CSV table of C-alpha atoms and ligand atoms in Angstrom, one decimal:
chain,number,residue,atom,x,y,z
A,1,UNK,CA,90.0,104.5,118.2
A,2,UNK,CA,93.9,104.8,117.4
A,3,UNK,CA,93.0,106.6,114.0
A,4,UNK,CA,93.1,110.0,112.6
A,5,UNK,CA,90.2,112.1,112.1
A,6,UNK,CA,89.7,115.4,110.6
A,7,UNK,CA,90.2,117.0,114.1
A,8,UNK,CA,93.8,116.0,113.7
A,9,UNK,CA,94.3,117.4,109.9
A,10,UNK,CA,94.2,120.8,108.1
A,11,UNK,CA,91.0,120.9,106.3
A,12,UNK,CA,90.8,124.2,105.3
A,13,UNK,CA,90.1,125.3,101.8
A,14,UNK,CA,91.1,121.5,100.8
A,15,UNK,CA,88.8,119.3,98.5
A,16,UNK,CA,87.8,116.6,100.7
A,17,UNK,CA,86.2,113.6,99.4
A,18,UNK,CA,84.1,112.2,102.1
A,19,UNK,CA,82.4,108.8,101.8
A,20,UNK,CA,79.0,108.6,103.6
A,21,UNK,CA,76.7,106.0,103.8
A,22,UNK,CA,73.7,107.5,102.3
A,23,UNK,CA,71.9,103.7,101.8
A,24,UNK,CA,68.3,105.8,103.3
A,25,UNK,CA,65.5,103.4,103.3
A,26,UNK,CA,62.9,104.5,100.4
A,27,UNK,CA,59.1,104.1,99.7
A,28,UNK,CA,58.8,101.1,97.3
A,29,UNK,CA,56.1,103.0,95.9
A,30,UNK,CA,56.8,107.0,96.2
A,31,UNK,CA,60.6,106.5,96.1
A,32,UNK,CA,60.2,108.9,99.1
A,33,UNK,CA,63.0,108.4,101.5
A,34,UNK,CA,61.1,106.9,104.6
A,35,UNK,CA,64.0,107.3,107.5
A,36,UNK,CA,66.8,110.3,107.3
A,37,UNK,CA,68.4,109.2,110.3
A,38,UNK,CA,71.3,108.2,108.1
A,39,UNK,CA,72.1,111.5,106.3
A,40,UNK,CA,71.4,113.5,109.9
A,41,UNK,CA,74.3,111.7,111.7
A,42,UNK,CA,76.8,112.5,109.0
A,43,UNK,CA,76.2,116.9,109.7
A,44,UNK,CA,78.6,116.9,112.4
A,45,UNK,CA,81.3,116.0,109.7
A,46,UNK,CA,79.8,118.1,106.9
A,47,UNK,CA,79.3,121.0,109.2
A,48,UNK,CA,83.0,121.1,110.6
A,49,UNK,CA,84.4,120.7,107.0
A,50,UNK,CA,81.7,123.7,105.6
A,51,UNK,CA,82.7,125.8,108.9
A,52,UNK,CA,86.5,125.5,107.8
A,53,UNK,CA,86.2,126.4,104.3
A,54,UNK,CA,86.3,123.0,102.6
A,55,UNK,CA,85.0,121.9,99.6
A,56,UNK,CA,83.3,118.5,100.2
A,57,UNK,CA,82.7,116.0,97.9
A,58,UNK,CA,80.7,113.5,99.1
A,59,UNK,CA,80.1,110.3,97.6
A,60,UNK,CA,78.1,106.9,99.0
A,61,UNK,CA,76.1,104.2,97.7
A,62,UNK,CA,72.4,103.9,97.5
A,63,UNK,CA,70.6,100.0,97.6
A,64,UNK,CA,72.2,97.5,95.7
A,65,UNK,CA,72.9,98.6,91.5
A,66,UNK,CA,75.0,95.7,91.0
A,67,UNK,CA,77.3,98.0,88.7
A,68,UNK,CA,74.8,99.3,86.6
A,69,UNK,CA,72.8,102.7,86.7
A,70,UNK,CA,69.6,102.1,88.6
A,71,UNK,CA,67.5,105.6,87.4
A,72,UNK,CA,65.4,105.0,90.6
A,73,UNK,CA,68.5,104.6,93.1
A,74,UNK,CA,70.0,108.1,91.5
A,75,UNK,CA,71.0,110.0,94.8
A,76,UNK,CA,69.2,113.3,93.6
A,77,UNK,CA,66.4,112.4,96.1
A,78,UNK,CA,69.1,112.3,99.0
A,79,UNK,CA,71.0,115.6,97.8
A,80,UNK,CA,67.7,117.1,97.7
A,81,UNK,CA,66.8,116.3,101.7
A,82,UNK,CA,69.9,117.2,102.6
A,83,UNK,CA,69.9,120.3,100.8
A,84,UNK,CA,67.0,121.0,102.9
A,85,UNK,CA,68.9,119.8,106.1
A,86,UNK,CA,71.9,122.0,105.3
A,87,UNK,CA,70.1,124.9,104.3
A,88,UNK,CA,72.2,125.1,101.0
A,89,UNK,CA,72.1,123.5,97.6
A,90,UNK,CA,74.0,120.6,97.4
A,91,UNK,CA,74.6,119.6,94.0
A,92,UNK,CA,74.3,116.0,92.2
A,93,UNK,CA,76.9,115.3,89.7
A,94,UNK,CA,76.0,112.8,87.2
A,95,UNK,CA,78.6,110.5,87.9
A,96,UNK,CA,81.2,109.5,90.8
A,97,UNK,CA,84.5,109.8,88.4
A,98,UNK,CA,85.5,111.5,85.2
A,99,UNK,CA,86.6,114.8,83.2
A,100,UNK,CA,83.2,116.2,84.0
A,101,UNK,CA,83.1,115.5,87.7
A,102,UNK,CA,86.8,116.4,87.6
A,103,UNK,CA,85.2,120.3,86.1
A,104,UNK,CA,82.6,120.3,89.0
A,105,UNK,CA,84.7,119.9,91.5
A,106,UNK,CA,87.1,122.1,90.2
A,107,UNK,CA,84.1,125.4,90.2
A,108,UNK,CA,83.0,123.6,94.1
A,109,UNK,CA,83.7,127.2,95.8
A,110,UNK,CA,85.0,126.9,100.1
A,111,UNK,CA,82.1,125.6,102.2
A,112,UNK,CA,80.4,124.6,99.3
A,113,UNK,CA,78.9,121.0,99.0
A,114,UNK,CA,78.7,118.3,96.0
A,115,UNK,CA,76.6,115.1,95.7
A,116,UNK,CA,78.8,112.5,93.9
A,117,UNK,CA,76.3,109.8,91.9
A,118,UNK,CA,75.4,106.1,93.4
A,119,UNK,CA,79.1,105.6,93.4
A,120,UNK,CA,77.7,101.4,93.3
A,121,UNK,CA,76.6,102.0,89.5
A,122,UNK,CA,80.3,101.3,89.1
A,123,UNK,CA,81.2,97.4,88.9
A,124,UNK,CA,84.8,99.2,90.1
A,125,UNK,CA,83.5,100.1,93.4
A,126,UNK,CA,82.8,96.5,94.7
A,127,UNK,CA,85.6,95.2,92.9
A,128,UNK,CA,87.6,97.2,95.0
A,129,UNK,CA,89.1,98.3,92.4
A,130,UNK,CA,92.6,100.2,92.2
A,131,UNK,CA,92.6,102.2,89.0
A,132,UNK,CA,88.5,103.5,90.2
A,133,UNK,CA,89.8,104.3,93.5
A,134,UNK,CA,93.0,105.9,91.9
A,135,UNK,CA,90.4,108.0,89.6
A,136,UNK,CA,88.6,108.9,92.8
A,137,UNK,CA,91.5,110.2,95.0
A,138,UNK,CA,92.5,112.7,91.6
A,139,UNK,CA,89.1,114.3,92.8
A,140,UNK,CA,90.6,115.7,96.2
A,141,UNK,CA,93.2,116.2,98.9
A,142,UNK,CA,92.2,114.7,101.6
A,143,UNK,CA,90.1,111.2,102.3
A,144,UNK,CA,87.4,111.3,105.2
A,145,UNK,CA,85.8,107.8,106.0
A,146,UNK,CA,82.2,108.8,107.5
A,147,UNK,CA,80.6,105.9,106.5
A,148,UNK,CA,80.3,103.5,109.7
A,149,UNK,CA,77.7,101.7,108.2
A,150,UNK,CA,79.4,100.4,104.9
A,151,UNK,CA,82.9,100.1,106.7
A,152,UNK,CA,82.3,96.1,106.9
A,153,UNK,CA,82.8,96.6,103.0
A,154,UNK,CA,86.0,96.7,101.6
A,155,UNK,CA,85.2,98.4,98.0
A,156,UNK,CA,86.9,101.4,96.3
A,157,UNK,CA,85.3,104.0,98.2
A,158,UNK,CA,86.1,102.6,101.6
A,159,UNK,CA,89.4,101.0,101.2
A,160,UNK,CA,91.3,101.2,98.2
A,161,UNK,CA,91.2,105.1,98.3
A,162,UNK,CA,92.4,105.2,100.9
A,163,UNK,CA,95.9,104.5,99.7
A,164,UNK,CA,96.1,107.3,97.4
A,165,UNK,CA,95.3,110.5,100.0
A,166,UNK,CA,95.6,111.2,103.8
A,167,UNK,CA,93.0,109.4,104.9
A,168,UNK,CA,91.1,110.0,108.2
A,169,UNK,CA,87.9,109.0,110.1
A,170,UNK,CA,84.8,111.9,110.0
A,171,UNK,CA,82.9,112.2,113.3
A,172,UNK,CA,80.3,109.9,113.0
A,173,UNK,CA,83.1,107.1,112.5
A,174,UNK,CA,84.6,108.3,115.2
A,175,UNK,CA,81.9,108.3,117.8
A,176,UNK,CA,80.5,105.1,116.7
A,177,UNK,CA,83.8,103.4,117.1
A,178,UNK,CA,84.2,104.8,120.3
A,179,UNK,CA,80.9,104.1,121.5
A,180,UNK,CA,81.0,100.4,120.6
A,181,UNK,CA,83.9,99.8,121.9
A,182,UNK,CA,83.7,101.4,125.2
A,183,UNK,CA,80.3,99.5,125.6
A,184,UNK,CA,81.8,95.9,124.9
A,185,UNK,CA,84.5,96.7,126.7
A,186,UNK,CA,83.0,95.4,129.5
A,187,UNK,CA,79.6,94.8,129.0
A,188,UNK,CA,77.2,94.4,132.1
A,189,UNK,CA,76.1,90.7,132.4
A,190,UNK,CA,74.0,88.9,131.7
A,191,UNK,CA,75.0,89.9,128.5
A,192,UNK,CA,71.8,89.2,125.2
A,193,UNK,CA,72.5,89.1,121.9
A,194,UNK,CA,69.0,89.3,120.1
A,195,UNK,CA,69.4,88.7,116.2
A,196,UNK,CA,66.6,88.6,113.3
A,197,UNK,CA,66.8,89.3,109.9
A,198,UNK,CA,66.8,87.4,106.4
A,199,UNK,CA,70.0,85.8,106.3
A,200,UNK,CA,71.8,83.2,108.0
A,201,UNK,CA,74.5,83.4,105.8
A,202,UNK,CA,75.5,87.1,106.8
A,203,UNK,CA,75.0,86.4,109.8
A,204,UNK,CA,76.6,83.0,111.1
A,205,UNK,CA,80.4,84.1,111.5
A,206,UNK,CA,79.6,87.0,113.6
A,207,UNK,CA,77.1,84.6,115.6
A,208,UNK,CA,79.9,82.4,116.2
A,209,UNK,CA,82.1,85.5,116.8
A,210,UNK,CA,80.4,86.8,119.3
A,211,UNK,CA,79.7,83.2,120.9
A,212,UNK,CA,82.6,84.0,123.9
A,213,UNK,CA,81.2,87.4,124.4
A,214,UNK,CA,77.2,86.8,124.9
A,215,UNK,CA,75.5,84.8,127.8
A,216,UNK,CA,72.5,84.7,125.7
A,217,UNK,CA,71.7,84.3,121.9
A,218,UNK,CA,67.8,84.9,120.9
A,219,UNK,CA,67.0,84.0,117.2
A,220,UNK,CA,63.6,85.8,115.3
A,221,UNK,CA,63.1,86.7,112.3
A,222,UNK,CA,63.1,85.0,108.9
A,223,UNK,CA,66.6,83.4,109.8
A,224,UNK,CA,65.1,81.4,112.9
A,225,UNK,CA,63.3,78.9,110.1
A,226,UNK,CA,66.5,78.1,109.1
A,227,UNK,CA,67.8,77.0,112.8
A,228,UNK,CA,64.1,75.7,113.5
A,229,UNK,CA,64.7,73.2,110.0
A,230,UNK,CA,68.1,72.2,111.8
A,231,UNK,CA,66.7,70.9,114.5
A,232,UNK,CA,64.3,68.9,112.4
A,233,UNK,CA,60.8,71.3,112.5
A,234,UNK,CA,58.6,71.4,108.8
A,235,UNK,CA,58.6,75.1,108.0
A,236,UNK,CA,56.9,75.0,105.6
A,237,UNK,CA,57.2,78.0,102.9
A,238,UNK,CA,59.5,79.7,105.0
A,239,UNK,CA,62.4,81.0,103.0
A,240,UNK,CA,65.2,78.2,104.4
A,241,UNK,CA,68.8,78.6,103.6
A,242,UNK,CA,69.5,74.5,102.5
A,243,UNK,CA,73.1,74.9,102.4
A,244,UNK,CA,73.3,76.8,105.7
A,245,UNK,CA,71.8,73.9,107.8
A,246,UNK,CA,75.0,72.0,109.0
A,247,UNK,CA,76.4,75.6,109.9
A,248,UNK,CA,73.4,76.3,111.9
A,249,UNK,CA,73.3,73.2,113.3
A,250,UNK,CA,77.4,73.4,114.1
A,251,UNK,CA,76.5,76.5,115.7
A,252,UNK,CA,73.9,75.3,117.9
A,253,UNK,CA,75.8,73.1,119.2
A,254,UNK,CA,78.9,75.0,120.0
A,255,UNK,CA,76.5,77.7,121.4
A,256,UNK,CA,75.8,74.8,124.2
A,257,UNK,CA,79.0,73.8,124.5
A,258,UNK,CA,80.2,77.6,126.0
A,259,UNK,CA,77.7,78.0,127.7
A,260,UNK,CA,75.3,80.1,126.1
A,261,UNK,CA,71.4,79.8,126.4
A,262,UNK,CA,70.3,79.5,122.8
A,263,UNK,CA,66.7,80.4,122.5
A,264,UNK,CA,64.2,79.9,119.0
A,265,UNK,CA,60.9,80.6,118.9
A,266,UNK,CA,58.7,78.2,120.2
A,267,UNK,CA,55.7,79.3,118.2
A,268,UNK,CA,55.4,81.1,115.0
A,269,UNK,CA,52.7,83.7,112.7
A,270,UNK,CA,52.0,81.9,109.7
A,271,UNK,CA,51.0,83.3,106.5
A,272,UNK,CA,49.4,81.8,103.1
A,273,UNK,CA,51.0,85.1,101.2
A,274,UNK,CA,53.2,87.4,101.6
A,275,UNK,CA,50.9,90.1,101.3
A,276,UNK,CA,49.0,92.2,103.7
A,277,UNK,CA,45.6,90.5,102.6
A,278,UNK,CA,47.5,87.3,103.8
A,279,UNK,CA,45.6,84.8,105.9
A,280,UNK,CA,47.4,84.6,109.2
A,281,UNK,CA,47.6,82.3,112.7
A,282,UNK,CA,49.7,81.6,115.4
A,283,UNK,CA,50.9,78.1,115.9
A,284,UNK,CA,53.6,76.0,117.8
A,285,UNK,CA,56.6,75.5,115.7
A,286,UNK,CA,55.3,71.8,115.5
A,287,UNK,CA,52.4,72.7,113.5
A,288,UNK,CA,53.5,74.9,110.8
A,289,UNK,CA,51.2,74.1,107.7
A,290,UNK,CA,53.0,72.7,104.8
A,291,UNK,CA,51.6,75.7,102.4
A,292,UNK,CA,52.4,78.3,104.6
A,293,UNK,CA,55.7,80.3,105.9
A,294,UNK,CA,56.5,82.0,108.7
A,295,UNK,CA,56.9,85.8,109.3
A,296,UNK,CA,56.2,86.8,112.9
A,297,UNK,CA,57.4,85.4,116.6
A,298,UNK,CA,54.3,84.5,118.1
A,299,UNK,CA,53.0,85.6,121.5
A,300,UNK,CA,54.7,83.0,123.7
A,301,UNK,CA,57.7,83.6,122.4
A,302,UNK,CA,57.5,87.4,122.4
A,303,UNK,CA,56.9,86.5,126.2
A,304,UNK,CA,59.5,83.9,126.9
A,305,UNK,CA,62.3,86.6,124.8
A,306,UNK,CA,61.3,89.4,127.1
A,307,UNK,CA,61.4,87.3,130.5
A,308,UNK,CA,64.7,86.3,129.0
A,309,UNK,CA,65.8,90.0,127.9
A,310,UNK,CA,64.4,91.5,131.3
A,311,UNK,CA,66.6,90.0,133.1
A,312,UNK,CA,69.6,91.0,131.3
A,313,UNK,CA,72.1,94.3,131.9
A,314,UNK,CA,73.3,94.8,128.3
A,315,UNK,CA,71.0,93.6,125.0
A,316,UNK,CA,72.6,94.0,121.1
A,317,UNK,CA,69.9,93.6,118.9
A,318,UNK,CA,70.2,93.3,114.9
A,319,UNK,CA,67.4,92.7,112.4
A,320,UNK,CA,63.5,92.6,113.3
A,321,UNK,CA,61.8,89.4,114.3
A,322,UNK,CA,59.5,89.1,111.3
A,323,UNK,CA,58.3,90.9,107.6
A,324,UNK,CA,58.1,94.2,110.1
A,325,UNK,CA,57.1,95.8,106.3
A,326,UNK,CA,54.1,94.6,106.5
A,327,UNK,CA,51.9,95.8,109.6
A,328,UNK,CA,50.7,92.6,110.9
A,329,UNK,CA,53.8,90.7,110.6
A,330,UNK,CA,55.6,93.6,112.5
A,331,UNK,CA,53.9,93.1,116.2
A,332,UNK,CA,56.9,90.8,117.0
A,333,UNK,CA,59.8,93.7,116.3
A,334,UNK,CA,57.4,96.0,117.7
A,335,UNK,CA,57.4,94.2,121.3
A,336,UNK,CA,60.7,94.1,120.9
A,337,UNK,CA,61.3,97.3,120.6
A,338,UNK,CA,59.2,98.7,123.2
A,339,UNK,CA,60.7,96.2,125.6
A,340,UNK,CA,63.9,97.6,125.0
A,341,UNK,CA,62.6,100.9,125.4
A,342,UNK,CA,61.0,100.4,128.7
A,343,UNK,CA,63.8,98.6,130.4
A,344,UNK,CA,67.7,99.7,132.7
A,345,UNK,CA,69.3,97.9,130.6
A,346,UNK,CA,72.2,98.9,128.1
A,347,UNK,CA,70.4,98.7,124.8
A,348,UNK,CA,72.5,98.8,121.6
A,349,UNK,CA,71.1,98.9,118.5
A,350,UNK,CA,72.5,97.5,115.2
A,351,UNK,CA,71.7,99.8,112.4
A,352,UNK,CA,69.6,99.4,108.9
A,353,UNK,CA,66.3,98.1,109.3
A,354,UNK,CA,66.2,97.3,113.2
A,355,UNK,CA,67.1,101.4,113.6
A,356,UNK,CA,64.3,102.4,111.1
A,357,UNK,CA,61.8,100.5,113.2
A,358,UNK,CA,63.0,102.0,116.9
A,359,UNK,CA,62.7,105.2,114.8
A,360,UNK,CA,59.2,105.4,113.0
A,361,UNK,CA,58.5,103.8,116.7
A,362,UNK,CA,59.9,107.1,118.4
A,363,UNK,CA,62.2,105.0,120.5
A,364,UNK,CA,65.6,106.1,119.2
A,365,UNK,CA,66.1,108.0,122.4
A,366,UNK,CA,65.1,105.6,124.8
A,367,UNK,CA,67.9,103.1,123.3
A,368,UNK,CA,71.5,103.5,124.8
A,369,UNK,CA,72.8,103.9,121.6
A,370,UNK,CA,71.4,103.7,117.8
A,371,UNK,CA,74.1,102.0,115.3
A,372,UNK,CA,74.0,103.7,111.5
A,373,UNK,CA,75.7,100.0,111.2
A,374,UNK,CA,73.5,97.1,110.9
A,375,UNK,CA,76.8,94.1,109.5
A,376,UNK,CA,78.9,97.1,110.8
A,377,UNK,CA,78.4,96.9,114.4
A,378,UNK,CA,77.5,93.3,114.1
A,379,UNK,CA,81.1,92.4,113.4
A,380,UNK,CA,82.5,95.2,115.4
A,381,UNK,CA,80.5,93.2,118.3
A,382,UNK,CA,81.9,90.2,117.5
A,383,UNK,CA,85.2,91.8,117.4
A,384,UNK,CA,86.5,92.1,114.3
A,385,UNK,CA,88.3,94.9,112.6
A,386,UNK,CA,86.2,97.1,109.9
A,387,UNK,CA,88.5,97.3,106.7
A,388,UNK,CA,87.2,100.9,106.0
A,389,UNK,CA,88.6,102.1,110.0
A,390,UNK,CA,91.5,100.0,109.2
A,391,UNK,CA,92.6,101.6,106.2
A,392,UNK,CA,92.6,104.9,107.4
A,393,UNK,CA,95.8,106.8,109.4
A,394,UNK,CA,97.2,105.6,112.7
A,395,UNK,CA,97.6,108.0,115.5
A,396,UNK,CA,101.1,108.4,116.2
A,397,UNK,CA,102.1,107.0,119.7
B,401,LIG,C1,73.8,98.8,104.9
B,401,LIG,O1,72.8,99.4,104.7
B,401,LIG,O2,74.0,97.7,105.4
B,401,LIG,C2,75.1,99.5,104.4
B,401,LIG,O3,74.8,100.7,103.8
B,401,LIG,C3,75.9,98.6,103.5
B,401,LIG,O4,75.1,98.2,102.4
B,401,LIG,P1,75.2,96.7,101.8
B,401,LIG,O5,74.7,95.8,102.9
B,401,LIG,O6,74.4,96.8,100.6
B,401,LIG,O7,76.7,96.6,101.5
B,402,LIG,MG1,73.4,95.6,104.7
C-alpha cells in the first residue's frame, strides 16, 4: 500500500477522528450483537493511538438509517462491547457533529476514547457531503481511515473528510490492503471465485471485473435464480432481479468467451415460506414449483461445487449459498464452509455475512485470510481502487 498510516504520523496527545466500520451483525430479536469480529480487528489501531496519548474519536455507521435516527441502530450497544473489550468506558455521544459533540471532545482526556453516534442518521454522510465532512474534520487533528469494510463507499466519513485533515490508513486498513493484494498478486491456479448473496446488481461489475483474473466462477445463493431465469429455468418465487437479466445473461456469455468455467446450480431447496416452519424439497432446477422459491444449493450441487473447488489452489468466496438465517436453508453455506476449511488451498474470505458464518462455524482460523470487507474486497479482487484508501496520503517516493 503506497499510503500513509498512523505509523508514519505524530499521534500523540492529538484528537484523532477514526472511522471504523462498526456495521456488527445484530439479533433481529434481542438487538444483541451476534458477531464482534468487526469491532476486535479495529484494537490494534485503537490500542496504538490509546498507548500514545491520543484522544480518539471514533465514528462508523451501523445498518442502513437512510438519514434518519433509527433508535434501534444507536451505537450504544457497540460502545458498550467494546468498552468491555478495552477495559475502559468508551463513551456514546448523542450525535456525530455539533456544538455538543464539539464540548465532548473538547473534556476527551489523552488515551481516552469516544463513541461518535450512527454517523448514517445523517442524509450528509451518503451524500458525501462537503460542509458535513467539513463539520467533521473541526472535531480533530488528524484523519485515520480504519474502515476497510465501508471503503467501497465514498461518503463523508470516508472520503470527503479526508480533504480537510492529514489523513492516514489505521492498521486494519493497512493489513487488509496488504494482504489482498499480496494474495492476487499472483494467485495459485486454478484460481475459484465462489459468489452468493442477494444481489446481482452489486455484484455484476465486479463479476465481470474479476472475469480476466478467475479460471472459475461458481454462482449460489439467492442471486443464482437470477442467472438460472437467464438461461430460461421457471424459478418460481425466487426473488429475481427482471432488469438484471440481459446483464446476467451478457455476462454469461463473456464468462465463456475467456475462458472461464461458469458453474450454477443444477438443483435447488425449495421452500413454500420463508419461514423456518417452511415446507421444503430438493429438486432439479427444471422442476421448481411455480409457488415456491429457492433458498438452498441442493446436494448435487454442493457436490459438483466442491469437486470443482477441490481441485483448485486459491478460492475467493463472497456471500453464502442460501437464507444461511434460517437453519435449514443454511446446510449449503455450511458445506461450503467446511470445505474450505478442510482443504491446501489459499482460502480468502470476503467479509459481512460469509465471515459471520465461517465464524459462528469456528472456521475463521482455518481460512487463509478473513476479509472485514464483503463489496470491499470484492472490488479490491476485481481490482479496483477503494475511494476511502484513495483519499488518504501518499507515501512519499
Ligand atoms: C458492509 O457491511 O458491507 C459495510 O459496513 C458497508 O455497509 P453498506 O453495504 O451498508 O454500505
Ligand atoms: Mg454491504
Amino acid at each position: 500500500m503506497d499510503k500513509l498510516t498512523i505509523r508514519d504520523i505524530e499521534v500523540s496527545g492529538k484528537r484523532v477522528l477514526v472511522r471504523v466500520d462498526f456495521n456488527v451483525p445484530l439479533d433481529e430479536e434481542t438487538g444483541a450483537i451476534t458477531d464482534d469480529s468487526r469491532i476486535r480487528a479495529t484494537l490494534p489501531t485503537i490500542n496504538y493511538l490509546i498507548d500514545r496519548g491520543a484522544r480518539v474519536i471514533l465514528c462508523s455507521h451501523l445498518g442502513r438509517p437512510k438519514g434518519r435516527v433509527v433508535e434501534k441502530l444507536r451505537l450504544a450497544i457497540v460502545a458498550q462491547r467494546l468498552s468491555q473489550i478495552l477495559g475502559q468506558t468508551v463513551e456514546v455521544d448523542t450525535d456525530s457533529i455539533g456544538p455538543e459533540v464539539e464540548k465532548a471532545v473538547g473534556n476527551l482526556k489523552a488515551g481516552k476514547v469516544l463513541l461518535l453516534e450512527n454517523i448514517r442518521f445523517h442524509p450528509e454522510e451518503e451524500a458525501n457531503d462537503v460542509p458535513f465532512a467539513q463539520a467533521l474534520a473541526r472535531l480533530a487533528d488528524i484523519y485515520v481511515n480504519d474502515a476497510f469494510g465501508a471503503s467501497h463507499r465514498a461518503h463523508a466519513s470516508i472520503v470527503s473528510v479526508a480533504n480537510y485533515l492529514p489523513a492516514v490508513a489505521g492498521l486494519l486498513v493497512e493489513k487488509e490492503t496488504k494482504v489482498l493484494e499480496g494474495i492476487l498478486a499472483n494467485p495459485g491456479h486454478p484460481f475459484a471465485e465462489l459468489a452468493g448473496g442477494a444481489k446481482v446488481s452489486d455484484k455484476i461489475s465486479v463479476l465481470e471485473n474479476t472475469m480476466d483474473k478467475v479460471d472459475s466462477l461458481l454462482i449460489g445463493g439467492s442471486m443464482a435464480a437470477t442467472f438460472l431465469k437467464a438461461k430460461g429455468y421457471e424459478v418460481g418465487l425466487s426473488l429475481v432481479e427482471n432488469d438484471k437479466l440481459e446483464l446476467a445473461a451478457k455476462l454469461m456469455r463473456e464468462e465463456a468467451q475467456q475462458g472461464v468455467h461458469l458453474m450454477l446450480p443444477v438443483d435447488v431447496v425449495v421452500a413454500d415460506k420463508l419461514s423456518a416452519e417452511a415446507e421444503v424439497k430438493t429438486v432439479s432446477i427444471e422442476d421448481v414449483p411455480p409457488d415456491w422459491r429457492i433458498v438452498d444449493i441442493g446436494p448435487q450441487t454442493i457436490s459438483n461445487f466442491s469437486e470443482e473447488l477441490r481441485r483448485c489452489k486459491t478460492i475467493f468466496w463472497n456471500g453464502p449459498m442460501g437464507i444461511y438465517e434460517i437453519a435449514q436453508f443454511a446446510r449449503g453455506t455450511q458445506a461450503m464452509a467446511r470445505l474450505l476449511a478442510s482443504i491446501e488451498a489459499t482460502t480468502i474470505i470476503g467479509g459481512g455475512s460469509t465471515a459471520e458464518v465461517v465464524t459462528e462455524m469456528k472456521l475463521a482460523d482455518k481460512m487463509t485470510f478473513v476479509s472485514t470487507g464483503g463489496g470491499a474486497s470484492l472490488r479490491f479482487l476485481g481490482g479496483e481502487t477503494l475511494p476511502g484508501v484513495e483519499a488518504l496520503l501518499n507515501k512519499k517516493t
